[in-house]
Coordinates of C-alpha atoms in Angstrom, one line a residue:
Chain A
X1256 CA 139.6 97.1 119.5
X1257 CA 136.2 96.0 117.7
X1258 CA 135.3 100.1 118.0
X1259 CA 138.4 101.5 116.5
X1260 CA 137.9 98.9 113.2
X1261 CA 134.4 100.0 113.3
X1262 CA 135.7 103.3 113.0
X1263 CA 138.4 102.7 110.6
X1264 CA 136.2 100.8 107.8
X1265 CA 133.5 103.8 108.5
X1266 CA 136.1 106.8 107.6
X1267 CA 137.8 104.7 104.7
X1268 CA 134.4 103.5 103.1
X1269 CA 133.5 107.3 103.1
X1270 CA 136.4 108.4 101.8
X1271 CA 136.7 105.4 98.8
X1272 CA 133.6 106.2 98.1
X1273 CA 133.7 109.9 97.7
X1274 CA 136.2 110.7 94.7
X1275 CA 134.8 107.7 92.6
X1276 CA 131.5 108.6 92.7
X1277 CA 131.9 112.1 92.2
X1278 CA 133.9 111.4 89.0
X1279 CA 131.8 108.5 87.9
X1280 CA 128.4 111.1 88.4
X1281 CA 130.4 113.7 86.1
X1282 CA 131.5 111.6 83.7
X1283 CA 127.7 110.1 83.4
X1284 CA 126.1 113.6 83.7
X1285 CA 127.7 114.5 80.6
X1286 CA 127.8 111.3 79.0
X1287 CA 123.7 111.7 79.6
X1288 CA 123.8 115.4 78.1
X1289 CA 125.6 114.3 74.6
X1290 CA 129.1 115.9 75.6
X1291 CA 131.8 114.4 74.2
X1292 CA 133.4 113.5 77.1
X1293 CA 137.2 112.4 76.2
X1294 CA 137.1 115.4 74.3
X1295 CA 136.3 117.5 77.4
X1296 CA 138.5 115.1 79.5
X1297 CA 142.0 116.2 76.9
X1298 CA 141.2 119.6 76.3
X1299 CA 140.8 120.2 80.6
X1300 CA 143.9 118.1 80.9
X1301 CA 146.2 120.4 78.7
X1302 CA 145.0 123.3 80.7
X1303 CA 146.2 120.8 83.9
X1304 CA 149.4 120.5 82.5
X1305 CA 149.7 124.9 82.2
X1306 CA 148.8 124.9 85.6
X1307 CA 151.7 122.7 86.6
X1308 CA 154.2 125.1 84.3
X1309 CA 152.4 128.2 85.8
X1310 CA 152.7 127.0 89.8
X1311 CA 156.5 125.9 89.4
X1312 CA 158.2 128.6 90.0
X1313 CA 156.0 129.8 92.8
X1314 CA 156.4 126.1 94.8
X1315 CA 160.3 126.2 94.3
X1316 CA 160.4 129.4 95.9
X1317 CA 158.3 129.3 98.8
X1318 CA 159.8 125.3 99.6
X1319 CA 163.1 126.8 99.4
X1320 CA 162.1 130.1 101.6
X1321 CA 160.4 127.8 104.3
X1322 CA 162.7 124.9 104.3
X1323 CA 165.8 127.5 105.2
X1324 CA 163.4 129.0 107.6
X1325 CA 162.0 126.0 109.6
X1326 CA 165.2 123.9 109.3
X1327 CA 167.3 126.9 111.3
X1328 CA 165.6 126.5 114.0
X1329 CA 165.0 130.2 114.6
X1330 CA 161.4 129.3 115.7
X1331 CA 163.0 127.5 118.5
X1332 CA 165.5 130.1 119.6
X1333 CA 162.6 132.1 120.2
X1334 CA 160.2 129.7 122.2
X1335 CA 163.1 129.3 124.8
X1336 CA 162.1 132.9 125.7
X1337 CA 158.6 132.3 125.7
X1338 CA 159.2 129.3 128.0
X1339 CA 158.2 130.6 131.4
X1340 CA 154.9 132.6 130.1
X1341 CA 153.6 129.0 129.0
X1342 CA 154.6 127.7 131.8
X1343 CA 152.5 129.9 134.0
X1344 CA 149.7 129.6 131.6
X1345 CA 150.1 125.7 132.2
X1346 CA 150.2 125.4 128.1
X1347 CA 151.5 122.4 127.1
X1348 CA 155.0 123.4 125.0
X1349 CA 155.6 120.6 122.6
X1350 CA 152.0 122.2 121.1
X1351 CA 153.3 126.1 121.0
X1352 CA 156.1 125.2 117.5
X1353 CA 153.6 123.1 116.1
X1354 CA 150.8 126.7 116.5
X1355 CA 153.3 128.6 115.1
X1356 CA 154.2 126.5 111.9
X1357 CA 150.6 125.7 111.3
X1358 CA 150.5 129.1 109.1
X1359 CA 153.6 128.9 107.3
X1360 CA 154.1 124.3 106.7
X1361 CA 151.6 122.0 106.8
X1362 CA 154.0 118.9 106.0
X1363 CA 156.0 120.4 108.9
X1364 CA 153.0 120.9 111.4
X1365 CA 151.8 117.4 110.5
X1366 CA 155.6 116.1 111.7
X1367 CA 154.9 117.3 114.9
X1368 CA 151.4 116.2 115.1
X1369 CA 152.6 112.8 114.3
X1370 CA 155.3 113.1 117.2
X1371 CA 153.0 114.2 119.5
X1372 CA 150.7 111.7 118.7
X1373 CA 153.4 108.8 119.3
X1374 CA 154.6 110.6 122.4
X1375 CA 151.4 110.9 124.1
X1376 CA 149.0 109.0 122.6
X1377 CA 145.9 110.0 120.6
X1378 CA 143.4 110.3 123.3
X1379 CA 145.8 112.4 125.6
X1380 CA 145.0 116.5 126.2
X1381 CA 147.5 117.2 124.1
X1382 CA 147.2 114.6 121.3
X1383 CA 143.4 115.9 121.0
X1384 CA 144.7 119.1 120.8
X1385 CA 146.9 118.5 117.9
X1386 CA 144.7 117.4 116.1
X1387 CA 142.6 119.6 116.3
X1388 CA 145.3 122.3 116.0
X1389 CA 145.7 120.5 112.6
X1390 CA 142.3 120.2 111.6
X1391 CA 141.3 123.7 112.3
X1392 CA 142.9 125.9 109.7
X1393 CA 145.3 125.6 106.9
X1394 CA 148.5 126.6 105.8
X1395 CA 148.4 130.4 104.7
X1396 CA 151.3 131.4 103.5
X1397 CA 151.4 128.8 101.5
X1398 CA 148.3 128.9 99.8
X1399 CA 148.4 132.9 99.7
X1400 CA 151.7 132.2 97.6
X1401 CA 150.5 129.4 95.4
X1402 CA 147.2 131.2 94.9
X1403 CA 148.5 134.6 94.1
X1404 CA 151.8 133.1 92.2
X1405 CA 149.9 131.3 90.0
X1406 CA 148.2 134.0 88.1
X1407 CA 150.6 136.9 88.7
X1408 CA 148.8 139.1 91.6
X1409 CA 152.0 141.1 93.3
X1410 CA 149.5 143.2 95.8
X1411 CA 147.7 141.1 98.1
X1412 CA 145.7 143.8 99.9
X1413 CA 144.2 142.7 103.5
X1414 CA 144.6 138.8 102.6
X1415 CA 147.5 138.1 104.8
X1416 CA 146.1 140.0 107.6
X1417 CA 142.4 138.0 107.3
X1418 CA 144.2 135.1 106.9
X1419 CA 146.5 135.2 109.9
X1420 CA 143.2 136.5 111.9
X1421 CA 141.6 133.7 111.0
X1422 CA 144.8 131.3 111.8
X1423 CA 144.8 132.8 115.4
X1424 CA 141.3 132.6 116.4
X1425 CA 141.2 128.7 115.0
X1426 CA 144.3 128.3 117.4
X1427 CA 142.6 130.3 120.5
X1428 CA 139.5 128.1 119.2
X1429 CA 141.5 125.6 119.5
X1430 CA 142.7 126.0 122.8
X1431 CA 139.2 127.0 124.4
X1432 CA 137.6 124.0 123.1
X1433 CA 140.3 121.5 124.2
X1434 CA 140.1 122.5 127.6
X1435 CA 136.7 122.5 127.9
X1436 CA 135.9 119.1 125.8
X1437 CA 139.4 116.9 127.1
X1438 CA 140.3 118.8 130.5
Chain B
X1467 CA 153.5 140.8 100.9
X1468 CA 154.5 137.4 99.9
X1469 CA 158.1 139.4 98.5
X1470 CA 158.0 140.7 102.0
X1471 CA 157.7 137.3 103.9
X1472 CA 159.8 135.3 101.1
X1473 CA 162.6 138.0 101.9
X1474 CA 162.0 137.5 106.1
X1475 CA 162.3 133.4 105.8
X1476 CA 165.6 133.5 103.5
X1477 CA 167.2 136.3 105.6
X1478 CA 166.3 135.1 109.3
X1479 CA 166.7 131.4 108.6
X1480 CA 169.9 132.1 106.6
X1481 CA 171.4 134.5 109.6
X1482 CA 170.7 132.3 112.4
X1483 CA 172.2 129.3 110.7
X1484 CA 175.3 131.6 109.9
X1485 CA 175.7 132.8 113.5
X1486 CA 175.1 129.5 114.7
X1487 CA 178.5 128.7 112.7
X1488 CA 176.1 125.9 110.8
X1489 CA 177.3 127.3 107.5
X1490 CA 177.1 123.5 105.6
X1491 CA 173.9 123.0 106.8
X1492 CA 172.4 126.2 105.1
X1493 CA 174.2 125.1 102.3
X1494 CA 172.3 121.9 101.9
X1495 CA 169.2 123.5 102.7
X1496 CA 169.9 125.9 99.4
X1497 CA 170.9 123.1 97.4
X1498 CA 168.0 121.0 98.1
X1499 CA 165.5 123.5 98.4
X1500 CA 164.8 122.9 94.3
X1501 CA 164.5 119.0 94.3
X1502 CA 162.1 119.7 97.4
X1503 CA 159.9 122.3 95.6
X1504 CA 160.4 120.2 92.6
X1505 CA 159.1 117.2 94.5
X1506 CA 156.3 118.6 96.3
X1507 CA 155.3 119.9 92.5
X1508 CA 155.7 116.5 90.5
X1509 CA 153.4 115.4 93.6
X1510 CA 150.7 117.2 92.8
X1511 CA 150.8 117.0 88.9
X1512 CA 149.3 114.0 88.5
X1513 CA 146.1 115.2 90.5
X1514 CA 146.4 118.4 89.1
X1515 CA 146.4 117.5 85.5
X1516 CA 143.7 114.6 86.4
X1517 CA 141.2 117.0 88.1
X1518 CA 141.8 119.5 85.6
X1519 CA 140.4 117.4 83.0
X1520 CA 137.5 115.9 85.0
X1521 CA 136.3 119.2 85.5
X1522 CA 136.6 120.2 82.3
X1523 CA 133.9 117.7 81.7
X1524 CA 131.5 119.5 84.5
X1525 CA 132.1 122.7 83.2
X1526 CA 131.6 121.5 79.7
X1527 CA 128.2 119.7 80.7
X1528 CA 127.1 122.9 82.4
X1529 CA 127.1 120.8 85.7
X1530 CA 129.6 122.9 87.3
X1531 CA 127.1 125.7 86.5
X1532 CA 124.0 123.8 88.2
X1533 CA 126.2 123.5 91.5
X1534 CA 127.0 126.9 91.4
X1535 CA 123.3 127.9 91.3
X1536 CA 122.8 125.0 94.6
X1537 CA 125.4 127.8 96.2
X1538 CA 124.0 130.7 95.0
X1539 CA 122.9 132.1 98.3
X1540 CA 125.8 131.9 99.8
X1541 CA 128.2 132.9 97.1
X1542 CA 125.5 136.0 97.2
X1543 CA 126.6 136.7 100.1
X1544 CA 130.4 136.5 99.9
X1545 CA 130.8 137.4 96.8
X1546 CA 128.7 140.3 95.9
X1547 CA 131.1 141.6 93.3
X1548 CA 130.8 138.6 90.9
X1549 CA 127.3 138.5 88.9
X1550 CA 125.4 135.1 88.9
X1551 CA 126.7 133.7 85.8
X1552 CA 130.2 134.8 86.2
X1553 CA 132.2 131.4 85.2
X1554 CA 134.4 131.2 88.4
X1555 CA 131.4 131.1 90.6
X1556 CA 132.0 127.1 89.7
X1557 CA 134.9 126.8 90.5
X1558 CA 134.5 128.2 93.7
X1559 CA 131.8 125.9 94.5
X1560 CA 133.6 123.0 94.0
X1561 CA 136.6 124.0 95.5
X1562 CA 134.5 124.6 98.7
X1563 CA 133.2 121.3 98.9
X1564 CA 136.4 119.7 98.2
X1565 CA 137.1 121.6 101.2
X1566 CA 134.4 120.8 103.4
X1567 CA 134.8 117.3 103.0
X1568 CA 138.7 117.2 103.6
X1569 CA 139.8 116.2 99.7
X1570 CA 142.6 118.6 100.1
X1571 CA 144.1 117.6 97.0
X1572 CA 141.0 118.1 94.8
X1573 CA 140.6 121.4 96.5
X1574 CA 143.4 123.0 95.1
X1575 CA 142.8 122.3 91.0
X1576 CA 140.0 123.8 91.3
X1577 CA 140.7 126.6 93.9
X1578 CA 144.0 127.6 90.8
X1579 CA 141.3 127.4 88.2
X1580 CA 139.0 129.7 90.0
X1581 CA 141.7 132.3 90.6
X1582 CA 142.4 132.3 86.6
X1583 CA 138.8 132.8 86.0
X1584 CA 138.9 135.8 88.3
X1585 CA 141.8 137.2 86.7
X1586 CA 140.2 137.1 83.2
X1587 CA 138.0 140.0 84.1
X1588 CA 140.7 141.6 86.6
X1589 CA 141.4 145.6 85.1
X1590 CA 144.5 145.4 87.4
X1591 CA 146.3 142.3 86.4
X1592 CA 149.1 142.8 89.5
X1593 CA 146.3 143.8 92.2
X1594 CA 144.1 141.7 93.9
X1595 CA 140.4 142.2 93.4
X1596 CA 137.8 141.9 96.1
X1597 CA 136.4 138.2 95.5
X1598 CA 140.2 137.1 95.1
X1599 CA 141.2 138.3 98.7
X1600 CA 137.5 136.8 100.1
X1601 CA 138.2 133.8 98.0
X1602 CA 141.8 133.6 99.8
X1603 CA 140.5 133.9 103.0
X1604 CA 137.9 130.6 103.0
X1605 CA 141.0 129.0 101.6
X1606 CA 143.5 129.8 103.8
X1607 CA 141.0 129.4 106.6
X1608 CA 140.3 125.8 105.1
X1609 CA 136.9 124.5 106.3
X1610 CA 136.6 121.3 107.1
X1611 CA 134.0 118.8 108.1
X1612 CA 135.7 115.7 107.7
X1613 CA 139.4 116.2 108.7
X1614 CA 140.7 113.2 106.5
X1615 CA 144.3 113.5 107.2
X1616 CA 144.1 113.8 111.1
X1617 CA 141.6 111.1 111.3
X1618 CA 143.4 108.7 109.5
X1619 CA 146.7 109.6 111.3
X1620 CA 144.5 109.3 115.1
X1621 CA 143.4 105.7 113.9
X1622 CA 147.3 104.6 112.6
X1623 CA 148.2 105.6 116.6
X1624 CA 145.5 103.6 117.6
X1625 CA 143.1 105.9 119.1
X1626 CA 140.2 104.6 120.8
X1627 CA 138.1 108.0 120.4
X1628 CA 139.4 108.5 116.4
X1629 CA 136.2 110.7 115.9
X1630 CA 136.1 112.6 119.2
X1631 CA 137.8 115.4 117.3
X1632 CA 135.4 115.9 114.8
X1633 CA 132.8 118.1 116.7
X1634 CA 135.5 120.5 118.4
X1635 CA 137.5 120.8 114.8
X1636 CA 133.9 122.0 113.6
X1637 CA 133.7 124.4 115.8
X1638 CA 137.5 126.0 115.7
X1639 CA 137.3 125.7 112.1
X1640 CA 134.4 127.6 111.8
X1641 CA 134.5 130.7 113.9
X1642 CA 138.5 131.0 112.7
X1643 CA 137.0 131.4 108.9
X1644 CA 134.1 133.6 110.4
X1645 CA 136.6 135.6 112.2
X1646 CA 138.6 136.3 108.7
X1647 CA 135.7 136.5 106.8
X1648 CA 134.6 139.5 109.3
X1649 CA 137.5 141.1 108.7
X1650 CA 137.8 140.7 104.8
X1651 CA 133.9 142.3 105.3
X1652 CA 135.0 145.3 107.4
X1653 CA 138.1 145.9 105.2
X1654 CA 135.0 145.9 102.4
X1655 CA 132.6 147.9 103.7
X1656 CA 134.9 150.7 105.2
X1657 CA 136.8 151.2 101.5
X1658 CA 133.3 151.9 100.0
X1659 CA 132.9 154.3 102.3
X1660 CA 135.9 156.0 101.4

């Protein structure tokens, strides 16, 4: 029990620590270099607030598109075909929705990372896996969308494709390194 | 593409809730799908507006400039389009150590700021140009050192091993963005060629 508070107050004094100093340093920096800095602070704001109105429609979409789509349960209906290939693989299948989600939701994929977690505990095969599952990559559609939507791009070229590459060899990744690290 | 995949979600979800004869649950999910997306925005405005004017301050104190010339050789590399002193080169670098050290929601100010400062110089306003997609791609790919989120979520379960993760996510994180990043190269390299 000592150990995990060691580790706790480690992680959270690194992470306190990270956003104030870096703001504190810029603030200083420029402070230092005669920049009027609440002047700076406003003007960057506004711009903020443009972003928000520029992203809106973009996040209403894609929450809408993705809630319909991983509330129905279609992802399911599918995995009960894929059942007896993981089987034979000896995958672990509460891990196979939470791979598939990981490009599209990341609120959803942390659900199940959560579950798993308070299933099978944290230092289980599969709750190492999860989190590494989580830690590995991020969500791709949704930044693709948000990115894209924001200033107005309609073609994409090959960024889906990289991206979902990437997504699949962080899950294989993944995979490989779970067994050989937790197995 | 995203029109593509926006259409696929509606339509499939839509269709197997209808043929699953759960017709009042697709209705909710319609209905609510606004104050979600609504939600998830208001969420992030704080931050966004925040963040936005912190780094107004960088910019303005030719900081965010400095840390762009730290990254220099590797923005070299991944982004040969862009010119030394183009003004998104900042942005970029900041967004990728946001990234790197898991501050997922100081990551994505600056990764929308970059994509407008791209776009300024963009001929073809609707297409994507080269350092967007490669931009995209670390993004998407998200590297992370520190994984904040999972850590913090492994300790609230009451791991014993919280950090044992670390090393492994390293290394999956890693050669999934090198595996994009080839790709995004190859894509590259083989239209030049055309």
């Amino acid at each position: 029990m000592i150990i995990v508070r060691e580790e706790r107050n480690v992680m959270n004094s690194i992470a306190n620590y990270l956003i104030p100093f870096f703001v504190i340093f810029i603030i200083i920096y420029a402070f230092a270099h005669k920049i009027n800095v609440y002047d700076s602070f406003l003007k960057g704001a506004k711009e903020g607030i443009a972003l928000v109105f520029d992203i809106a429609p973009t996040i209403v979409g894609m929450v809408l598109a993705i809630n319909i789509f991983i509330n129905s349960s279609v992802i399911q209906f599918v995995l009960s075909f894929l059942t007896p290939f993981f089987n034979k693989l000896s995958i672990p299948l509460m891990i196979i929705p939470m791979a598939l989600i990981r490009p599209i939701s990341g609120t959803a994929t942390l659900a199940i990372m959560s579950n798993i977690l308070a299933t099978y505990g944290p230092d289980s095969f599969v709750g190492n896996l999860a989190s590494i599952l989580q830690g590995c990559t991020d969500t791709t559609i949704y930044v693709l969308a948000l990115y894209f939507g924001s200033v107005g791009v309609v073609k994409t070229k090959h960024a889906l494709t990289s991206g979902l590459i990437a997504d699949f060899f962080g899950i294989l990744m993944a995979f490989l390194i779970s067994y050989i690290f937790f197995r | 593409m995203v029109t593509k995949i926006w259409v696929f979600f509606i339509l499939s979800g839509s269709l197997f809730y209808l043929f699953s004869g759960n017709v009042s649950a697709l209705n909710e999910q319609i209905l609510k799908g606004g104050t979600d997306g609504l939600k998830l925005l208001f969420s992030m405005m704080p931050l966004l507006i925040m963040w936005s004017g912190i780094m107004k301050i960088a910019e303005d104190s030719l900081l965010l400039k400095k840390f762009a010339k730290v990254l220099r050789p590797l923005l070299r590399i991944l982004f040969p389009s862009l010119d030394s002193n183009h003004p998104a080169l900042g942005y970029i670098s900041s967004n990728i150590a946001a990234n790197l050290l898991g501050l997922g929601s100081a990551a994505t100010p600056f990764g929308l700021k970059a994509m407008q400062a791209l776009q300024n110089d963009n001929p073809n306003k609707l297409e994507a140009t080269e350092a967007m997609v490669t931009f995209l791609v670390l993004n998407t790919g998200g590297v992370t050192i520190i994984p904040t989120t999972v850590l913090a979520l492994r300790i609230s379960y009451g791991s014993t091993n919280p950090s044992a993760i670390i090393i492994p996510s390293i290394i999956a994180t890693f050669s999934s963005n090198i595996a994009g990043l080839l790709y995004d190269y190859c894509k590259r390299r083989k239209k030049r060629y055309e």
